[in-house]
Amino acid sequence: MSRPASLRTRLAALVGVGAVLALGACSSSGGADAGSDGGSGGDLIRVGFSQLGAESGWRTANTESVKASLTEENGFDLNFVDAQQKQENQIKALRDFVAQDVDVIAFSPVIETGWDEVLQEIKDSGIPVVLVDRTVDTSVEDPFVTWIGADFEQEGRTAGEWVAENAPDAKVFELQGTLGSGAQVDREKGFNDVVGDQVIGKASGNFTRAEGRTAVEAALQAYPEMNLIFTHNDDMGLGAIEAIEAAGKVPGEDIQIVSVDGVRDGLQALVDKKFNFVVECNPVFGDQLAELIRKVVDGEDVPETTVVEDKSFDQTITQADVDARPY
Ligand code: GYE
């Protein structure tokens, strides 16, 4: 039953490390050197970014935001690598970034564990790490300078509070994200802390629409009494809608759906009354990430954590709100 410590605990070890690693960054990147072997020239900050995949609308929006901010015009030479939700691909990309001697490594870890070796290698290289979105659980001391992302545990709690207030008798099926990912572990903890006694079954849909649909098809058989699904992201919830409708039931009524993310398709499902409640997880933080990276390279202090702000939405949302959604 050992589960990773909370975000706060896991990130607590970071205080004070920023300055030291940032100095390392400075000497390894120092203006004149930056880009000298990459052909991009100038004083561009060379960033290796390992994105974990393209599994969801959230991820697509996040990638677009990162790419829109880490541009040459903004002073960055970005090497962006998509790992297709495979940890081994991420580890390979991270090692490539070390070999390229980039100025900063940023990455969004697909799951929390299994990074010890490569994080130690990066640390030995002196390249500072900026952790993005998901969290790591590692024995390496001070493995990264700073982390930016959402408070997943609070998102789960917010979802649980809606259920406690609006559906206190519901029989809940939990559609989990990628098992072992920070987003799954912490959303599950937050939700179950509030309404764990209402959860009658769980299965993972790996954060994708197709696997979400398959998991709910199986759950409809295994748990015929379920009448509410808490899904760890919108895409799996959209897959759940397909499975529920195919079974001749009405999503949002026969089986309520509470989701996380708030991408446009998810909010559209809310307007269409197929979703009942959505906790936002805001993927648009490329500008904040760019600013953090700049500070790390300049040797300035950075906060140990930057928590991106989230809202939540119920069925009072309007079509105009959805149409105005940028992602
Ligand atoms: O909620 C989900 C994506 O880590 C916050 O990953 C991210 C999650 C997001 O696949 O849609």
Tab-separated table of N, CA, C and O in Angstrom, residues 45-155:
chain	number	residue	atom	x	y	z
A	45	ILE	N	18.802	29.968	-26.066
A	45	ILE	CA	18.856	28.973	-24.992
A	45	ILE	C	18.456	27.630	-25.588
A	45	ILE	O	17.357	27.483	-26.136
A	46	ARG	N	19.349	26.676	-25.482
A	46	ARG	CA	19.075	25.361	-26.085
A	46	ARG	C	18.335	24.487	-25.090
A	46	ARG	O	18.873	24.125	-24.042
A	47	VAL	N	17.084	24.173	-25.444
A	47	VAL	CA	16.215	23.401	-24.545
A	47	VAL	C	15.869	22.063	-25.184
A	47	VAL	O	15.399	22.006	-26.320
A	48	GLY	N	16.103	20.987	-24.445
A	48	GLY	CA	15.588	19.680	-24.859
A	48	GLY	C	14.297	19.438	-24.094
A	48	GLY	O	14.297	19.460	-22.870
A	49	PHE	N	13.195	19.252	-24.835
A	49	PHE	CA	11.910	19.031	-24.170
A	49	PHE	C	11.388	17.655	-24.540
A	49	PHE	O	11.117	17.374	-25.709
A	50	SER	N	11.259	16.780	-23.547
A	50	SER	CA	10.675	15.469	-23.799
A	50	SER	C	9.214	15.494	-23.383
A	50	SER	O	8.892	15.433	-22.192
A	51	GLN	N	8.350	15.602	-24.390
A	51	GLN	CA	6.903	15.525	-24.132
A	51	GLN	C	6.534	14.050	-24.049
A	51	GLN	O	7.095	13.229	-24.769
A	52	LEU	N	5.574	13.717	-23.163
A	52	LEU	CA	5.321	12.294	-22.963
A	52	LEU	C	4.515	11.652	-24.079
A	52	LEU	O	4.565	10.449	-24.288
A	53	GLY	N	3.748	12.437	-24.827
A	53	GLY	CA	2.955	11.826	-25.888
A	53	GLY	C	1.998	12.815	-26.505
A	53	GLY	O	2.200	14.037	-26.427
A	54	ALA	N	0.964	12.274	-27.159
A	54	ALA	CA	-0.078	13.094	-27.773
A	54	ALA	C	-1.413	12.390	-27.542
A	54	ALA	O	-2.226	12.247	-28.439
A	55	GLU	N	-1.581	11.921	-26.292
A	55	GLU	CA	-2.692	11.017	-25.980
A	55	GLU	C	-4.041	11.700	-25.824
A	55	GLU	O	-5.061	11.042	-25.867
A	56	SER	N	-4.043	13.015	-25.634
A	56	SER	CA	-5.299	13.675	-25.259
A	56	SER	C	-5.357	15.092	-25.802
A	56	SER	O	-4.343	15.658	-26.233
A	57	GLY	N	-6.560	15.661	-25.747
A	57	GLY	CA	-6.724	17.061	-26.138
A	57	GLY	C	-5.884	17.970	-25.259
A	57	GLY	O	-5.327	18.968	-25.725
A	58	TRP	N	-5.806	17.617	-23.983
A	58	TRP	CA	-4.981	18.386	-23.054
A	58	TRP	C	-3.531	18.423	-23.535
A	58	TRP	O	-2.884	19.475	-23.594
A	59	ARG	N	-3.040	17.238	-23.901
A	59	ARG	CA	-1.624	17.139	-24.291
A	59	ARG	C	-1.355	17.949	-25.559
A	59	ARG	O	-0.329	18.620	-25.679
A	60	THR	N	-2.288	17.866	-26.509
A	60	THR	CA	-2.129	18.615	-27.758
A	60	THR	C	-2.052	20.113	-27.464
A	60	THR	O	-1.199	20.827	-27.995
A	61	ALA	N	-2.946	20.574	-26.587
A	61	ALA	CA	-2.954	21.999	-26.239
A	61	ALA	C	-1.673	22.386	-25.510
A	61	ALA	O	-1.110	23.472	-25.727
A	62	ASN	N	-1.194	21.506	-24.668
A	62	ASN	CA	0.028	21.778	-23.919
A	62	ASN	C	1.229	21.859	-24.868
A	62	ASN	O	2.067	22.774	-24.764
A	63	THR	N	1.303	20.929	-25.789
A	63	THR	CA	2.396	20.940	-26.770
A	63	THR	C	2.367	22.225	-27.583
A	63	THR	O	3.410	22.863	-27.803
A	64	GLU	N	1.158	22.610	-28.030
A	64	GLU	CA	1.048	23.846	-28.821
A	64	GLU	C	1.523	25.049	-28.004
A	64	GLU	O	2.214	25.931	-28.508
A	65	SER	N	1.144	25.072	-26.740
A	65	SER	CA	1.519	26.196	-25.884
A	65	SER	C	3.040	26.249	-25.688
A	65	SER	O	3.658	27.321	-25.785
A	66	VAL	N	3.636	25.087	-25.435
A	66	VAL	CA	5.093	25.041	-25.237
A	66	VAL	C	5.815	25.486	-26.500
A	66	VAL	O	6.726	26.316	-26.465
A	67	LYS	N	5.360	24.961	-27.642
A	67	LYS	CA	6.031	25.306	-28.907
A	67	LYS	C	5.836	26.780	-29.261
A	67	LYS	O	6.719	27.407	-29.839
A	68	ALA	N	4.672	27.317	-28.908
A	68	ALA	CA	4.410	28.726	-29.234
A	68	ALA	C	5.254	29.659	-28.374
A	68	ALA	O	5.532	30.801	-28.769
A	69	SER	N	5.667	29.198	-27.209
A	69	SER	CA	6.447	30.059	-26.308
A	69	SER	C	7.949	29.874	-26.466
A	69	SER	O	8.707	30.841	-26.357
A	70	LEU	N	8.385	28.651	-26.701
A	70	LEU	CA	9.835	28.404	-26.792
A	70	LEU	C	10.294	28.544	-28.250
A	70	LEU	O	10.824	27.605	-28.854
A	71	THR	N	10.096	29.716	-28.798
A	71	THR	CA	10.434	29.974	-30.203
A	71	THR	C	11.791	30.681	-30.304
A	71	THR	O	12.296	31.230	-29.318
A	72	GLU	N	12.320	30.691	-31.503
A	72	GLU	CA	13.582	31.413	-31.731
A	72	GLU	C	13.419	32.901	-31.456
A	72	GLU	O	14.294	33.523	-30.871
A	73	GLU	N	12.260	33.443	-31.872
A	73	GLU	CA	12.010	34.884	-31.635
A	73	GLU	C	12.057	35.189	-30.140
A	73	GLU	O	12.444	36.280	-29.731
A	74	ASN	N	11.649	34.217	-29.351
A	74	ASN	CA	11.681	34.414	-27.894
A	74	ASN	C	13.023	34.027	-27.288
A	74	ASN	O	13.182	34.043	-26.064
A	75	GLY	N	13.965	33.595	-28.130
A	75	GLY	CA	15.314	33.323	-27.622
A	75	GLY	C	15.621	31.861	-27.336
A	75	GLY	O	16.578	31.555	-26.624
A	76	PHE	N	14.801	30.939	-27.901
A	76	PHE	CA	15.021	29.523	-27.601
A	76	PHE	C	15.338	28.722	-28.856
A	76	PHE	O	14.832	29.008	-29.946
A	77	ASP	N	16.179	27.717	-28.651
A	77	ASP	CA	16.420	26.718	-29.685
A	77	ASP	C	15.867	25.419	-29.106
A	77	ASP	O	16.507	24.779	-28.274
A	78	LEU	N	14.654	25.063	-29.530
A	78	LEU	CA	13.925	23.955	-28.894
A	78	LEU	C	14.092	22.653	-29.665
A	78	LEU	O	13.834	22.592	-30.861
A	79	ASN	N	14.514	21.628	-28.942
A	79	ASN	CA	14.509	20.274	-29.505
A	79	ASN	C	13.372	19.524	-28.816
A	79	ASN	O	13.498	19.121	-27.663
A	80	PHE	N	12.244	19.375	-29.526
A	80	PHE	CA	11.033	18.792	-28.944
A	80	PHE	C	10.898	17.342	-29.397
A	80	PHE	O	10.924	17.055	-30.591
A	81	VAL	N	10.777	16.425	-28.448
A	81	VAL	CA	10.660	15.003	-28.805
A	81	VAL	C	9.428	14.405	-28.136
A	81	VAL	O	9.262	14.492	-26.917
A	82	ASP	N	8.566	13.800	-28.933
A	82	ASP	CA	7.331	13.157	-28.448
A	82	ASP	C	7.624	11.681	-28.154
A	82	ASP	O	8.042	10.937	-29.038
A	83	ALA	N	7.377	11.246	-26.918
A	83	ALA	CA	7.739	9.886	-26.505
A	83	ALA	C	6.642	8.854	-26.751
A	83	ALA	O	6.816	7.677	-26.416
A	84	GLN	N	5.512	9.288	-27.278
A	84	GLN	CA	4.416	8.360	-27.565
A	84	GLN	C	4.029	7.491	-26.358
A	84	GLN	O	3.812	6.287	-26.485
A	85	GLN	N	3.980	8.121	-25.234
A	85	GLN	CA	3.574	7.488	-23.969
A	85	GLN	C	4.452	6.300	-23.576
A	85	GLN	O	4.018	5.411	-22.846
A	86	LYS	N	5.686	6.281	-24.039
A	86	LYS	CA	6.592	5.183	-23.655
A	86	LYS	C	7.771	5.729	-22.867
A	86	LYS	O	8.524	6.572	-23.356
A	87	GLN	N	7.933	5.198	-21.652
A	87	GLN	CA	9.008	5.693	-20.799
A	87	GLN	C	10.373	5.479	-21.438
A	87	GLN	O	11.254	6.335	-21.328
A	88	GLU	N	10.556	4.336	-22.110
A	88	GLU	CA	11.884	4.086	-22.700
A	88	GLU	C	12.218	5.138	-23.761
A	88	GLU	O	13.378	5.517	-23.919
A	89	ASN	N	11.206	5.613	-24.475
A	89	ASN	CA	11.453	6.677	-25.456
A	89	ASN	C	11.876	7.968	-24.747
A	89	ASN	O	12.738	8.710	-25.224
A	90	GLN	N	11.252	8.225	-23.607
A	90	GLN	CA	11.622	9.440	-22.870
A	90	GLN	C	13.046	9.348	-22.356
A	90	GLN	O	13.816	10.310	-22.431
A	91	ILE	N	13.387	8.176	-21.819
A	91	ILE	CA	14.740	8.012	-21.269
A	91	ILE	C	15.783	8.201	-22.385
A	91	ILE	O	16.802	8.862	-22.206
A	92	LYS	N	15.462	7.650	-23.553
A	92	LYS	CA	16.387	7.815	-24.691
A	92	LYS	C	16.525	9.304	-25.052
A	92	LYS	O	17.643	9.802	-25.253
A	93	ALA	N	15.403	9.996	-25.102
A	93	ALA	CA	15.445	11.426	-25.455
A	93	ALA	C	16.275	12.188	-24.425
A	93	ALA	O	17.096	13.052	-24.779
A	94	LEU	N	16.095	11.867	-23.153
A	94	LEU	CA	16.831	12.573	-22.099
A	94	LEU	C	18.336	12.342	-22.262
A	94	LEU	O	19.149	13.263	-22.118
A	95	ARG	N	18.704	11.090	-22.587
A	95	ARG	CA	20.143	10.797	-22.773
A	95	ARG	C	20.680	11.547	-23.998
A	95	ARG	O	21.813	12.037	-23.986
A	96	ASP	N	19.849	11.635	-25.036
A	96	ASP	CA	20.277	12.393	-26.222
A	96	ASP	C	20.513	13.863	-25.855
A	96	ASP	O	21.471	14.481	-26.315
A	97	PHE	N	19.635	14.405	-25.022
A	97	PHE	CA	19.788	15.816	-24.623
A	97	PHE	C	21.104	16.015	-23.860
A	97	PHE	O	21.783	17.028	-24.031
A	98	VAL	N	21.453	15.024	-23.029
A	98	VAL	CA	22.726	15.126	-22.298
A	98	VAL	C	23.883	15.102	-23.295
A	98	VAL	O	24.809	15.927	-23.221
A	99	ALA	N	23.789	14.185	-24.255
A	99	ALA	CA	24.860	14.082	-25.261
A	99	ALA	C	24.989	15.383	-26.055
A	99	ALA	O	26.088	15.784	-26.435
A	100	GLN	N	23.844	16.032	-26.291
A	100	GLN	CA	23.869	17.304	-27.043
A	100	GLN	C	24.300	18.476	-26.166
A	100	GLN	O	24.469	19.589	-26.651
A	101	ASP	N	24.442	18.215	-24.875
A	101	ASP	CA	24.841	19.256	-23.925
A	101	ASP	C	23.939	20.496	-24.039
A	101	ASP	O	24.427	21.635	-24.120
A	102	VAL	N	22.625	20.252	-24.034
A	102	VAL	CA	21.686	21.378	-24.072
A	102	VAL	C	21.845	22.219	-22.805
A	102	VAL	O	22.456	21.781	-21.820
A	103	ASP	N	21.265	23.390	-22.818
A	103	ASP	CA	21.366	24.267	-21.647
A	103	ASP	C	20.403	23.858	-20.540
A	103	ASP	O	20.707	23.981	-19.351
A	104	VAL	N	19.205	23.433	-20.940
A	104	VAL	CA	18.180	23.027	-19.966
A	104	VAL	C	17.426	21.824	-20.523
A	104	VAL	O	17.129	21.768	-21.721
A	105	ILE	N	17.129	20.880	-19.642
A	105	ILE	CA	16.265	19.757	-20.020
A	105	ILE	C	14.918	19.958	-19.338
A	105	ILE	O	14.850	20.156	-18.120
A	106	ALA	N	13.853	19.924	-20.148
A	106	ALA	CA	12.508	19.978	-19.582
A	106	ALA	C	11.810	18.684	-19.963
A	106	ALA	O	11.978	18.197	-21.078
A	107	PHE	N	11.069	18.117	-19.038
A	107	PHE	CA	10.306	16.927	-19.443
A	107	PHE	C	9.098	16.692	-18.572
A	107	PHE	O	9.031	17.122	-17.423
A	108	SER	N	8.132	16.022	-19.212
A	108	SER	CA	6.880	15.683	-18.565
A	108	SER	C	6.831	14.165	-18.438
A	108	SER	O	6.606	13.462	-19.423
A	109	PRO	N	7.109	13.629	-17.251
A	109	PRO	CA	7.296	12.185	-17.102
A	109	PRO	C	5.990	11.389	-17.191
A	109	PRO	O	5.046	11.672	-16.464
A	110	VAL	N	5.974	10.404	-18.054
A	110	VAL	CA	4.736	9.646	-18.289
A	110	VAL	C	4.249	8.945	-17.020
A	110	VAL	O	3.049	8.914	-16.758
A	111	ILE	N	5.176	8.363	-16.251
A	111	ILE	CA	4.828	7.818	-14.933
A	111	ILE	C	5.809	8.386	-13.913
A	111	ILE	O	6.775	9.052	-14.285
A	112	GLU	N	5.562	8.072	-12.642
A	112	GLU	CA	6.376	8.721	-11.613
A	112	GLU	C	7.714	8.025	-11.351
A	112	GLU	O	8.708	8.678	-11.038
A	113	THR	N	7.729	6.693	-11.449
A	113	THR	CA	8.931	5.959	-11.045
A	113	THR	C	9.771	5.522	-12.256
A	113	THR	O	9.306	5.580	-13.397
A	114	GLY	N	10.997	5.071	-11.968
A	114	GLY	CA	11.844	4.508	-13.030
A	114	GLY	C	12.829	5.501	-13.622
A	114	GLY	O	13.427	5.232	-14.657
A	115	TRP	N	12.986	6.642	-12.961
A	115	TRP	CA	13.836	7.695	-13.527
A	115	TRP	C	15.191	7.815	-12.830
A	115	TRP	O	16.023	8.644	-13.233
A	116	ASP	N	15.426	7.014	-11.797
A	116	ASP	CA	16.606	7.241	-10.953
A	116	ASP	C	17.907	7.323	-11.758
A	116	ASP	O	18.689	8.268	-11.596
A	117	GLU	N	18.084	6.316	-12.608
A	117	GLU	CA	19.365	6.235	-13.320
A	117	GLU	C	19.578	7.453	-14.235
A	117	GLU	O	20.619	8.116	-14.174
A	118	VAL	N	18.557	7.734	-15.036
A	118	VAL	CA	18.752	8.811	-16.011
A	118	VAL	C	18.798	10.175	-15.314
A	118	VAL	O	19.568	11.067	-15.721
A	119	LEU	N	18.050	10.327	-14.231
A	119	LEU	CA	18.117	11.606	-13.509
A	119	LEU	C	19.499	11.805	-12.889
A	119	LEU	O	20.021	12.924	-12.845
A	120	GLN	N	20.092	10.695	-12.436
A	120	GLN	CA	21.451	10.799	-11.880
A	120	GLN	C	22.437	11.187	-12.982
A	120	GLN	O	23.322	12.028	-12.776
A	121	GLU	N	22.256	10.598	-14.167
A	121	GLU	CA	23.147	10.930	-15.292
A	121	GLU	C	23.040	12.420	-15.647
A	121	GLU	O	24.041	13.084	-15.902
A	122	ILE	N	21.800	12.899	-15.648
A	122	ILE	CA	21.608	14.316	-15.985
A	122	ILE	C	22.257	15.189	-14.915
A	122	ILE	O	22.945	16.165	-15.207
A	123	LYS	N	22.044	14.783	-13.679
A	123	LYS	CA	22.610	15.557	-12.577
A	123	LYS	C	24.135	15.610	-12.699
A	123	LYS	O	24.753	16.670	-12.535
A	124	ASP	N	24.727	14.461	-12.999
A	124	ASP	CA	26.190	14.409	-13.149
A	124	ASP	C	26.671	15.296	-14.296
A	124	ASP	O	27.798	15.793	-14.281
A	125	SER	N	25.807	15.475	-15.292
A	125	SER	CA	26.197	16.317	-16.443
A	125	SER	C	26.136	17.802	-16.108
A	125	SER	O	26.669	18.630	-16.835
A	126	GLY	N	25.431	18.147	-15.022
A	126	GLY	CA	25.314	19.554	-14.636
A	126	GLY	C	24.205	20.305	-15.358
A	126	GLY	O	24.026	21.504	-15.158
A	127	ILE	N	23.453	19.595	-16.209
A	127	ILE	CA	22.358	20.273	-16.924
A	127	ILE	C	21.143	20.354	-16.007
A	127	ILE	O	20.699	19.328	-15.460
A	128	PRO	N	20.594	21.544	-15.822
A	128	PRO	CA	19.434	21.662	-14.935
A	128	PRO	C	18.160	21.108	-15.572
A	128	PRO	O	17.969	21.206	-16.786
A	129	VAL	N	17.325	20.533	-14.722
A	129	VAL	CA	16.060	19.957	-15.173
A	129	VAL	C	14.895	20.817	-14.708
A	129	VAL	O	14.814	21.199	-13.542
A	130	VAL	N	14.004	21.103	-15.643
A	130	VAL	CA	12.735	21.741	-15.292
A	130	VAL	C	11.657	20.700	-15.531
A	130	VAL	O	11.480	20.217	-16.649
A	131	LEU	N	10.971	20.329	-14.466
A	131	LEU	CA	9.947	19.298	-14.567
A	131	LEU	C	8.621	19.953	-14.945
A	131	LEU	O	8.245	20.990	-14.385
A	132	VAL	N	7.940	19.305	-15.885
A	132	VAL	CA	6.733	19.918	-16.439
A	132	VAL	C	5.535	18.992	-16.250
A	132	VAL	O	5.633	17.786	-16.540
A	133	ASP	N	4.460	19.542	-15.773
A	133	ASP	CA	3.165	18.847	-15.690
A	133	ASP	C	3.161	17.715	-14.666
A	133	ASP	O	2.724	17.904	-13.556
A	134	ARG	N	3.644	16.544	-15.030
A	134	ARG	CA	3.581	15.416	-14.091
A	134	ARG	C	4.821	15.381	-13.185
A	134	ARG	O	5.818	16.042	-13.467
A	135	THR	N	4.716	14.559	-12.152
A	135	THR	CA	5.745	14.546	-11.113
A	135	THR	C	6.576	13.259	-11.163
A	135	THR	O	6.188	12.294	-11.818
A	136	VAL	N	7.708	13.258	-10.470
A	136	VAL	CA	8.534	12.048	-10.363
A	136	VAL	C	8.645	11.624	-8.901
A	136	VAL	O	8.531	12.440	-7.994
A	137	ASP	N	8.886	10.345	-8.729
A	137	ASP	CA	9.129	9.785	-7.411
A	137	ASP	C	10.486	9.095	-7.516
A	137	ASP	O	10.591	8.046	-8.136
A	138	THR	N	11.531	9.721	-6.981
A	138	THR	CA	12.886	9.225	-7.241
A	138	THR	C	13.748	9.297	-5.985
A	138	THR	O	13.514	10.123	-5.100
A	139	SER	N	14.758	8.431	-5.955
A	139	SER	CA	15.685	8.453	-4.824
A	139	SER	C	16.821	9.450	-5.080
A	139	SER	O	17.617	9.730	-4.177
A	140	VAL	N	16.912	9.964	-6.294
A	140	VAL	CA	17.962	10.949	-6.600
A	140	VAL	C	17.667	12.226	-5.817
A	140	VAL	O	16.538	12.720	-5.822
A	141	GLU	N	18.674	12.733	-5.171
A	141	GLU	CA	18.471	13.959	-4.388
A	141	GLU	C	18.437	15.178	-5.294
A	141	GLU	O	19.248	15.283	-6.216
A	142	ASP	N	17.542	16.068	-5.000
A	142	ASP	CA	17.420	17.317	-5.759
A	142	ASP	C	17.481	17.064	-7.271
A	142	ASP	O	18.371	17.569	-7.964
A	143	PRO	N	16.538	16.298	-7.779
A	143	PRO	CA	16.628	15.885	-9.189
A	143	PRO	C	16.258	16.975	-10.188
A	143	PRO	O	16.576	16.871	-11.359
A	144	PHE	N	15.563	18.006	-9.727
A	144	PHE	CA	15.205	19.068	-10.675
A	144	PHE	C	15.168	20.407	-9.958
A	144	PHE	O	15.068	20.476	-8.731
A	145	VAL	N	15.273	21.456	-10.744
A	145	VAL	CA	15.356	22.799	-10.176
A	145	VAL	C	13.988	23.324	-9.794
A	145	VAL	O	13.802	23.953	-8.752
A	146	THR	N	13.030	23.075	-10.690
A	146	THR	CA	11.718	23.659	-10.464
A	146	THR	C	10.680	22.833	-11.208
A	146	THR	O	11.015	22.116	-12.163
A	147	TRP	N	9.451	22.900	-10.750
A	147	TRP	CA	8.361	22.139	-11.364
A	147	TRP	C	7.206	23.073	-11.637
A	147	TRP	O	6.878	23.931	-10.816
A	148	ILE	N	6.577	22.911	-12.809
A	148	ILE	CA	5.360	23.670	-13.112
A	148	ILE	C	4.275	22.695	-13.552
A	148	ILE	O	4.513	21.808	-14.377
A	149	GLY	N	3.102	22.837	-12.967
A	149	GLY	CA	1.995	21.956	-13.332
A	149	GLY	C	0.790	22.243	-12.461
A	149	GLY	O	0.745	23.262	-11.762
A	150	ALA	N	-0.170	21.347	-12.512
A	150	ALA	CA	-1.421	21.551	-11.776
A	150	ALA	C	-1.424	20.751	-10.477
A	150	ALA	O	-0.643	19.823	-10.312
A	151	ASP	N	-2.314	21.125	-9.576
A	151	ASP	CA	-2.470	20.399	-8.314
A	151	ASP	C	-3.494	19.275	-8.541
A	151	ASP	O	-4.692	19.451	-8.343
A	152	PHE	N	-2.988	18.131	-8.960
A	152	PHE	CA	-3.877	17.019	-9.332
A	152	PHE	C	-4.719	16.537	-8.155
A	152	PHE	O	-5.864	16.128	-8.315
A	153	GLU	N	-4.117	16.555	-6.979
A	153	GLU	CA	-4.855	16.060	-5.815
A	153	GLU	C	-6.061	16.959	-5.539
A	153	GLU	O	-7.157	16.491	-5.251
A	154	GLN	N	-5.836	18.263	-5.671
A	154	GLN	CA	-6.945	19.201	-5.474
A	154	GLN	C	-8.008	19.006	-6.551
A	154	GLN	O	-9.210	19.095	-6.282
A	155	GLU	N	-7.583	18.717	-7.768
A	155	GLU	CA	-8.566	18.464	-8.835
A	155	GLU	C	-9.455	17.283	-8.457
A	155	GLU	O	-10.685	17.336	-8.618
